[in-house]
Coordinates of C-alpha atoms and ligand atoms in Angstrom, one line a residue:
M1 CA -13.2 -17.3 13.6
E2 CA -14.8 -14.4 11.5
L3 CA -14.0 -10.7 12.8
K4 CA -16.6 -9.3 13.3
T5 CA -17.8 -12.2 16.0
K6 CA -14.0 -11.7 17.7
V7 CA -14.5 -8.2 17.9
S8 CA -17.7 -8.0 18.8
E9 CA -16.9 -10.8 21.8
A10 CA -13.2 -8.7 23.2
F11 CA -15.4 -5.9 23.5
A12 CA -18.0 -7.3 25.3
S13 CA -15.4 -9.2 27.4
H14 CA -13.6 -6.3 27.4
F15 CA -15.5 -3.5 28.7
G16 CA -19.4 -5.0 28.7
G17 CA -21.7 -4.1 26.1
E18 CA -21.0 -3.2 22.6
G19 CA -20.4 0.0 20.5
S20 CA -20.1 0.2 16.5
L21 CA -17.7 -1.1 14.6
Y22 CA -15.7 -0.2 12.2
A23 CA -13.4 -1.8 9.8
S24 CA -10.7 -0.9 6.4
A25 CA -8.6 -2.8 4.8
G26 CA -4.8 -3.1 3.4
R27 CA -3.6 -2.3 -0.3
I28 CA -2.3 -3.5 -3.2
N29 CA -0.3 -1.4 -6.4
L30 CA -1.5 -3.1 -10.0
I31 CA 0.7 -0.8 -11.5
G32 CA 3.1 2.5 -10.7
E33 CA 5.4 2.3 -9.1
H34 CA 8.6 4.7 -7.5
T35 CA 6.2 7.1 -9.8
D36 CA 4.6 8.8 -6.6
Y37 CA 7.5 11.2 -5.7
N38 CA 7.9 11.9 -9.6
G39 CA 4.6 13.8 -9.7
G40 CA 3.3 10.5 -11.3
F41 CA 0.5 8.1 -11.5
V42 CA -0.2 4.6 -9.1
F43 CA -2.6 3.1 -9.6
P44 CA -4.0 1.0 -6.4
G45 CA -6.6 -0.8 -4.6
A46 CA -7.8 -1.7 -0.8
I47 CA -8.1 -5.5 -0.7
D48 CA -10.6 -8.0 0.4
K49 CA -8.1 -7.9 4.0
A50 CA -9.0 -5.9 7.2
I51 CA -9.0 -3.9 10.4
M52 CA -12.0 -4.1 12.6
A53 CA -12.7 -2.1 15.4
D54 CA -15.2 -2.1 17.4
I55 CA -15.4 1.5 19.1
R56 CA -17.8 3.3 22.2
P57 CA -17.6 6.6 23.3
N58 CA -16.7 6.2 27.0
G59 CA -17.7 10.1 28.0
T60 CA -14.2 10.4 30.1
D61 CA -11.5 12.2 28.1
K62 CA -9.4 9.2 28.3
V63 CA -9.0 7.1 24.9
N64 CA -8.6 2.7 26.2
L65 CA -7.5 0.4 23.6
Y66 CA -7.4 -3.4 23.7
S67 CA -5.2 -5.1 20.4
I68 CA -6.7 -8.9 20.3
D69 CA -3.8 -10.3 17.8
L70 CA -1.3 -8.6 20.2
D71 CA -3.1 -9.4 23.8
E72 CA -2.2 -5.7 25.5
S73 CA -4.0 -3.0 26.3
A74 CA -3.1 0.6 26.4
S75 CA -4.5 3.7 27.6
F76 CA -4.1 7.5 27.1
G77 CA -5.2 11.2 27.0
L78 CA -5.9 12.9 24.0
N79 CA -3.0 16.2 25.1
E80 CA 0.1 16.0 22.9
A81 CA 1.9 15.1 25.9
D82 CA -0.1 11.4 26.7
A83 CA 1.2 9.5 23.8
P84 CA 1.6 5.9 24.8
S85 CA 4.5 4.2 24.6
Q86 CA 3.6 1.1 23.0
Q87 CA 3.9 1.6 18.9
W88 CA 0.6 -0.1 17.8
A89 CA -0.9 2.1 20.2
R90 CA 0.9 5.0 18.5
Y91 CA -1.2 4.7 15.5
V92 CA -4.3 5.3 17.2
F93 CA -2.9 8.4 18.7
G94 CA -1.6 10.1 16.2
V95 CA -5.2 9.7 14.4
C96 CA -6.5 11.0 17.8
R97 CA -4.0 14.0 17.4
E98 CA -4.2 14.4 13.7
T99 CA -7.9 14.8 13.9
I100 CA -7.6 18.0 16.8
K101 CA -5.3 19.4 14.6
R102 CA -6.9 20.1 12.0
G103 CA -9.6 21.9 14.0
G104 CA -12.0 18.0 14.4
S105 CA -13.8 16.8 17.6
V106 CA -12.4 13.8 19.5
K107 CA -13.3 12.6 22.9
G108 CA -12.5 9.7 25.6
F109 CA -13.5 5.8 23.9
D110 CA -12.4 2.4 24.1
A111 CA -12.1 0.1 21.3
V112 CA -11.2 -3.2 21.2
F113 CA -9.6 -4.5 17.3
A114 CA -7.7 -7.5 15.2
G115 CA -6.5 -7.4 11.5
N116 CA -6.4 -10.4 9.2
V117 CA -3.9 -7.6 6.8
P118 CA -0.1 -9.6 7.0
L119 CA 1.9 -7.0 9.2
G120 CA 5.3 -5.8 7.7
A121 CA 4.5 -7.7 3.9
G122 CA 3.7 -4.1 1.9
L123 CA 0.0 -4.7 2.4
S124 CA -0.2 -2.2 4.4
S125 CA -1.3 -2.7 7.6
S126 CA -1.0 0.9 9.4
A127 CA -3.0 1.9 6.7
A128 CA -5.6 0.0 7.4
L129 CA -5.3 0.8 11.0
E130 CA -5.3 4.4 11.1
S131 CA -7.5 4.3 8.6
C132 CA -9.9 2.4 10.4
F133 CA -9.7 5.2 13.0
A134 CA -10.2 7.9 11.3
F135 CA -13.3 6.8 9.4
A136 CA -13.8 6.2 13.4
L137 CA -13.1 9.3 14.7
N138 CA -15.1 11.1 11.6
D139 CA -18.7 9.5 12.4
L140 CA -18.6 9.1 16.0
F141 CA -17.1 12.6 17.2
N142 CA -17.3 14.5 13.9
G143 CA -20.9 14.3 12.0
N144 CA -19.1 12.7 9.4
T145 CA -17.8 16.4 8.3
I146 CA -14.1 15.2 7.5
D147 CA -13.8 14.3 4.2
K148 CA -12.1 12.2 2.7
F149 CA -9.2 13.3 1.2
E150 CA -8.6 14.8 5.0
L151 CA -9.4 11.8 6.5
A152 CA -6.1 10.3 4.1
K153 CA -3.9 13.0 5.3
I154 CA -4.7 12.5 9.1
G155 CA -3.2 8.7 8.4
Q156 CA -0.4 9.7 6.7
S157 CA 0.4 12.3 8.5
T158 CA 0.7 9.5 12.3
E159 CA 2.9 7.8 9.9
H160 CA 5.0 10.8 9.3
N161 CA 4.1 12.9 13.3
Y162 CA 3.7 9.6 15.4
C163 CA 5.3 6.9 13.3
G164 CA 8.6 7.8 11.9
V165 CA 7.2 6.7 8.4
N166 CA 8.4 9.3 5.8
C167 CA 5.6 8.0 3.7
G168 CA 3.3 9.4 0.4
I169 CA -0.4 9.1 0.1
M170 CA -1.1 5.9 -1.6
D171 CA -1.1 4.1 1.5
Q172 CA -4.1 5.6 3.1
F173 CA -5.1 6.3 -0.3
A174 CA -6.0 3.2 -1.3
S175 CA -7.9 2.8 2.2
V176 CA -9.8 5.5 2.1
F177 CA -11.1 5.6 -2.0
G178 CA -11.6 2.0 -1.7
K179 CA -14.1 0.3 -4.1
K180 CA -14.9 -2.9 -3.9
D181 CA -14.2 -4.5 -8.0
C182 CA -12.6 -0.8 -8.9
L183 CA -8.9 0.4 -9.1
I184 CA -8.2 3.3 -8.6
R185 CA -6.0 5.3 -11.5
L186 CA -4.2 8.9 -8.4
D187 CA -2.4 11.3 -9.7
C188 CA 0.1 11.6 -7.3
R189 CA 1.0 15.8 -8.7
S190 CA -2.5 16.6 -8.5
L191 CA -3.9 14.6 -6.2
E192 CA -6.9 14.3 -9.4
F193 CA -8.3 10.5 -9.5
E194 CA -10.5 7.8 -10.9
Y195 CA -12.3 4.6 -10.5
F196 CA -11.6 1.3 -12.8
P197 CA -13.6 -1.8 -12.7
F198 CA -11.9 -4.1 -12.0
K199 CA -13.7 -7.2 -11.5
L200 CA -11.1 -10.8 -12.2
D201 CA -13.0 -12.3 -14.4
G202 CA -10.8 -16.2 -14.8
Y203 CA -8.2 -15.0 -13.2
R204 CA -6.8 -14.4 -9.2
L205 CA -4.6 -11.8 -8.1
V206 CA -1.5 -13.9 -5.8
L207 CA 1.2 -11.9 -3.2
V208 CA 3.8 -14.6 -2.9
D209 CA 6.6 -12.7 -0.5
S210 CA 9.7 -13.7 -0.5
V211 CA 9.9 -13.2 3.3
V212 CA 13.2 -11.6 2.6
K213 CA 14.2 -7.5 3.8
H214 CA 17.8 -6.7 2.6
E215 CA 19.3 -4.5 5.2
L216 CA 20.6 -2.1 3.0
V217 CA 23.1 0.4 3.3
D218 CA 24.3 4.0 1.7
S219 CA 20.3 4.3 1.9
P220 CA 19.5 3.5 -2.4
Y221 CA 15.7 4.9 -2.0
N222 CA 17.8 8.4 -1.1
K223 CA 19.4 7.8 -3.7
R224 CA 17.4 6.9 -6.4
R225 CA 15.2 9.8 -5.7
Q226 CA 18.3 12.0 -6.6
S227 CA 19.5 10.9 -9.4
C228 CA 15.2 11.5 -10.5
E229 CA 15.3 15.4 -8.9
N230 CA 18.9 15.6 -11.0
V231 CA 17.6 14.9 -14.6
A232 CA 14.6 17.3 -13.5
R233 CA 16.5 19.6 -12.9
R234 CA 18.9 19.6 -15.8
L235 CA 15.6 19.3 -18.3
D236 CA 14.0 22.3 -16.0
I237 CA 11.1 20.6 -14.8
D238 CA 9.8 20.1 -11.3
T239 CA 8.8 16.6 -11.7
L240 CA 9.8 13.8 -14.2
R241 CA 5.9 13.5 -14.4
D242 CA 6.7 16.6 -17.4
A243 CA 9.0 14.4 -18.6
D244 CA 9.4 11.7 -21.8
M245 CA 11.9 10.5 -24.0
E246 CA 12.5 12.8 -26.4
M247 CA 13.6 15.1 -24.0
L248 CA 15.4 12.2 -21.7
D249 CA 17.9 11.3 -24.7
A250 CA 18.1 15.1 -25.5
V251 CA 20.2 15.3 -22.2
K252 CA 21.7 12.7 -22.7
A253 CA 24.7 13.1 -22.9
D254 CA 25.0 15.6 -20.1
I255 CA 24.0 13.1 -17.3
S256 CA 24.9 10.3 -16.3
A257 CA 24.6 6.8 -17.1
E258 CA 23.1 6.1 -14.1
D259 CA 21.3 9.0 -14.2
Y260 CA 19.4 8.1 -17.6
M261 CA 18.6 4.6 -16.2
R262 CA 17.1 5.3 -13.3
A263 CA 15.3 8.1 -15.5
K264 CA 14.1 5.7 -17.9
F265 CA 11.9 3.9 -16.0
V266 CA 10.4 6.6 -14.3
I267 CA 9.4 8.0 -17.7
E268 CA 8.2 4.6 -19.6
E269 CA 6.4 3.7 -15.1
K270 CA 4.4 6.3 -15.8
E271 CA 3.1 5.8 -19.6
R272 CA 2.7 2.2 -18.4
V273 CA 0.5 2.6 -15.6
L274 CA -1.5 4.7 -18.6
D275 CA -1.8 1.7 -20.8
V276 CA -3.1 -0.3 -18.2
C277 CA -5.4 1.6 -17.7
E278 CA -6.6 1.6 -21.5
A279 CA -5.9 -2.4 -21.4
L280 CA -8.2 -2.5 -19.0
N281 CA -10.8 -1.2 -20.1
R282 CA -10.6 -2.6 -23.4
G283 CA -10.8 -6.4 -20.8
D284 CA -7.5 -6.9 -22.7
I285 CA -6.0 -9.1 -19.6
E286 CA -3.3 -10.5 -21.6
T287 CA -1.6 -6.4 -22.3
V288 CA -2.1 -5.7 -18.9
G289 CA -0.1 -8.5 -17.4
K290 CA 3.0 -8.0 -19.9
L291 CA 3.4 -4.4 -19.0
M292 CA 3.1 -6.1 -15.4
Y293 CA 6.3 -8.0 -16.9
A294 CA 7.6 -4.8 -18.1
T295 CA 7.9 -3.5 -15.8
H296 CA 9.3 -5.8 -12.7
H297 CA 12.5 -5.9 -15.7
G298 CA 11.9 -2.1 -15.3
L299 CA 12.7 -2.5 -11.5
S300 CA 15.2 -5.2 -12.0
K301 CA 17.4 -4.1 -14.7
D302 CA 17.4 0.1 -14.8
Y303 CA 15.6 1.4 -11.2
E304 CA 17.9 -1.8 -9.5
V305 CA 15.8 -2.8 -6.6
S306 CA 15.1 -5.8 -7.5
C307 CA 17.0 -8.7 -6.0
E308 CA 17.6 -12.0 -6.9
E309 CA 14.8 -14.0 -4.8
L310 CA 12.0 -11.3 -6.5
D311 CA 13.6 -11.8 -9.8
Y312 CA 13.6 -15.3 -9.7
L313 CA 10.1 -15.3 -8.1
N314 CA 9.2 -13.6 -11.5
D315 CA 10.5 -16.4 -14.3
I316 CA 9.0 -18.4 -11.7
A317 CA 6.0 -16.8 -13.0
K318 CA 6.9 -16.9 -16.2
E319 CA 8.3 -20.3 -17.0
C320 CA 4.8 -22.0 -14.9
G321 CA 2.5 -18.8 -17.8
V322 CA 1.7 -16.7 -15.1
T323 CA -0.2 -13.7 -17.0
G324 CA 1.4 -11.4 -15.2
S325 CA 3.8 -10.6 -12.4
R326 CA 6.3 -7.9 -10.8
I327 CA 7.2 -6.6 -7.1
M328 CA 5.2 -4.9 -5.6
G329 CA 6.5 -1.9 -3.0
G330 CA 9.4 -0.5 -3.4
G331 CA 12.1 -3.7 -4.0
F332 CA 14.9 -5.4 -2.1
G333 CA 12.3 -8.4 -0.7
G334 CA 8.6 -8.4 -0.1
C335 CA 6.3 -10.0 -2.2
T336 CA 5.5 -10.3 -6.7
I337 CA 2.1 -9.3 -6.8
N338 CA 0.4 -12.0 -9.1
L339 CA -2.6 -12.0 -12.4
V340 CA -3.3 -16.0 -12.6
A341 CA -5.4 -17.2 -14.7
D342 CA -7.7 -19.7 -12.5
G343 CA -6.6 -23.0 -14.7
I344 CA -2.9 -23.5 -14.1
Y345 CA -3.4 -21.4 -10.3
D346 CA -2.8 -24.1 -8.5
N347 CA 0.2 -25.7 -11.1
F348 CA 1.7 -21.6 -10.5
I349 CA 1.1 -21.9 -6.5
A350 CA 2.9 -25.7 -6.1
T351 CA 6.1 -24.9 -8.5
V352 CA 6.8 -21.7 -6.8
T353 CA 6.6 -23.1 -3.5
E354 CA 8.4 -25.9 -4.5
K355 CA 11.6 -24.3 -6.2
F356 CA 11.9 -21.1 -4.0
N357 CA 12.5 -23.0 -1.2
A358 CA 14.2 -26.0 -2.5
R359 CA 16.9 -22.5 -3.6
Y360 CA 16.0 -20.2 0.2
G361 CA 15.3 -22.4 2.4
H362 CA 12.2 -21.7 3.7
Q363 CA 8.9 -20.8 1.5
P364 CA 7.6 -17.7 0.9
K365 CA 3.4 -16.8 1.7
I366 CA 1.6 -16.9 -0.7
Y367 CA -2.1 -14.4 -0.6
D368 CA -4.9 -14.8 -2.9
V369 CA -6.8 -10.8 -2.5
V370 CA -9.7 -9.9 -4.2
I371 CA -10.6 -5.6 -4.5
S372 CA -13.1 -4.5 -1.5
D373 CA -14.0 -2.1 -0.4
G374 CA -11.7 0.9 2.2
A375 CA -12.8 2.3 5.1
R376 CA -16.5 1.6 6.6
R377 CA -19.4 1.4 9.3
V378 CA -20.1 -2.3 9.4
E379 CA -23.6 -2.9 10.4
Ligands
ADP1 P1 2.6 -2.7 7.0 O1 3.3 -2.7 5.2 O2 1.8 -4.0 6.8 O3 2.4 -0.9 7.1 P2 4.5 -1.0 9.1 O4 5.4 -1.9 9.7 O5 3.8 -0.2 8.2 O6 3.9 -2.3 7.7 O7 3.0 -1.9 9.9 C1 2.7 -2.6 11.7 C2 2.6 -2.7 12.3 O8 1.1 -1.5 11.8 C3 2.9 -2.9 13.3 O9 3.6 -3.4 13.6 C4 1.6 -2.9 14.6 O10 2.0 -1.7 15.0 C5 0.9 -2.0 13.3 N1 -0.3 -3.6 13.3 C6 -0.7 -3.9 12.4 N2 -1.8 -4.6 12.6 C7 -2.1 -4.6 13.5 C8 -2.9 -5.5 14.2 N3 -3.6 -6.4 13.7 N4 -3.1 -5.3 15.3 C9 -2.2 -4.3 15.8 N5 -1.9 -3.2 15.5 C10 -1.2 -3.4 14.1
MG2 MG1 3.3 0.7 6.9

């Protein structure tokens, strides 16, 4: 059933009548991995997998929610002490609180919501949920006076303050600013951004989810960040955004081999994002794909955040003639993102499914995505 019908029908049966429909989307990131905390660039876009909510102010100071997908209800007040116990409801509570903290108005409302962004697959269903409600509260209670950057920050602060996830701004940014057939190059240092048309003719974007998540000891993410900070300090710069390979090579003897490799990846990845944007402007999809493979190689060999399963997915993609393929997200499991020519799509999906299953005993999940609009009112 279409999301819109599902949500409207559930609203009618739970609360009676109808509210206003809002939606926001999950996201992909074409290239630019581990660059955000180094002040570099990322290149995300919103996708055609969304969270949709039907919402109506109820004239009280209470929020009543129904999650269709979980078949659970939650109710809460709007004061800090009223936080609900259910995790999924805390996302909505957080968005209400963060809107209020910024001087925005939020009153009681009834809402039902559902989505088709796979949960925890690296497509940021949580950002879709936050930005859907942030956008809706802005429209319903604030006459759209809160700007889009603030809406993204409301989502990010929700993760920080109500969900215990210390994330950057990319996911919420992509969800809020996402535009059909456009990727967004975001400069994580200045927060300046630019849209790049990304209408794939003859290619598809496919995520292959390994469905593994390696439990890691000794927090490798913190160690990666530490390496980047060590090198930046040695170079006397704020972040590796300001470094190039010449500068790095000049201090090679003074830093550990590990720190060198980590910094090398970050410096090269920053350049690759810019190169992908140039290639896209020329319509040169083959080069975009080569740069994606280069990112995978760097993540695997220099940054060392890959794993056997992800490297295997990348190898299969290469063997099948997939144009570009790389790990998407932090690594150690999750998805690869693949740029696949129409002509080889069926063979690739069949091959990757069969081979991965033969080696690991379970099939990967396949998600086709199309770059679409982010947060919006649905008519
Ligand atoms: P992701 O990588 O998809 O963002 P997270 O763990 O950050 O994974 O967020 C997933 C959480 O967001 C879920 O556990 C749930 O609390 C909430 N969520 C996302 N989508 C839905 C949905 N359709 N219905 C209810 N809750 C949802
Ligand atoms: Mg999330």
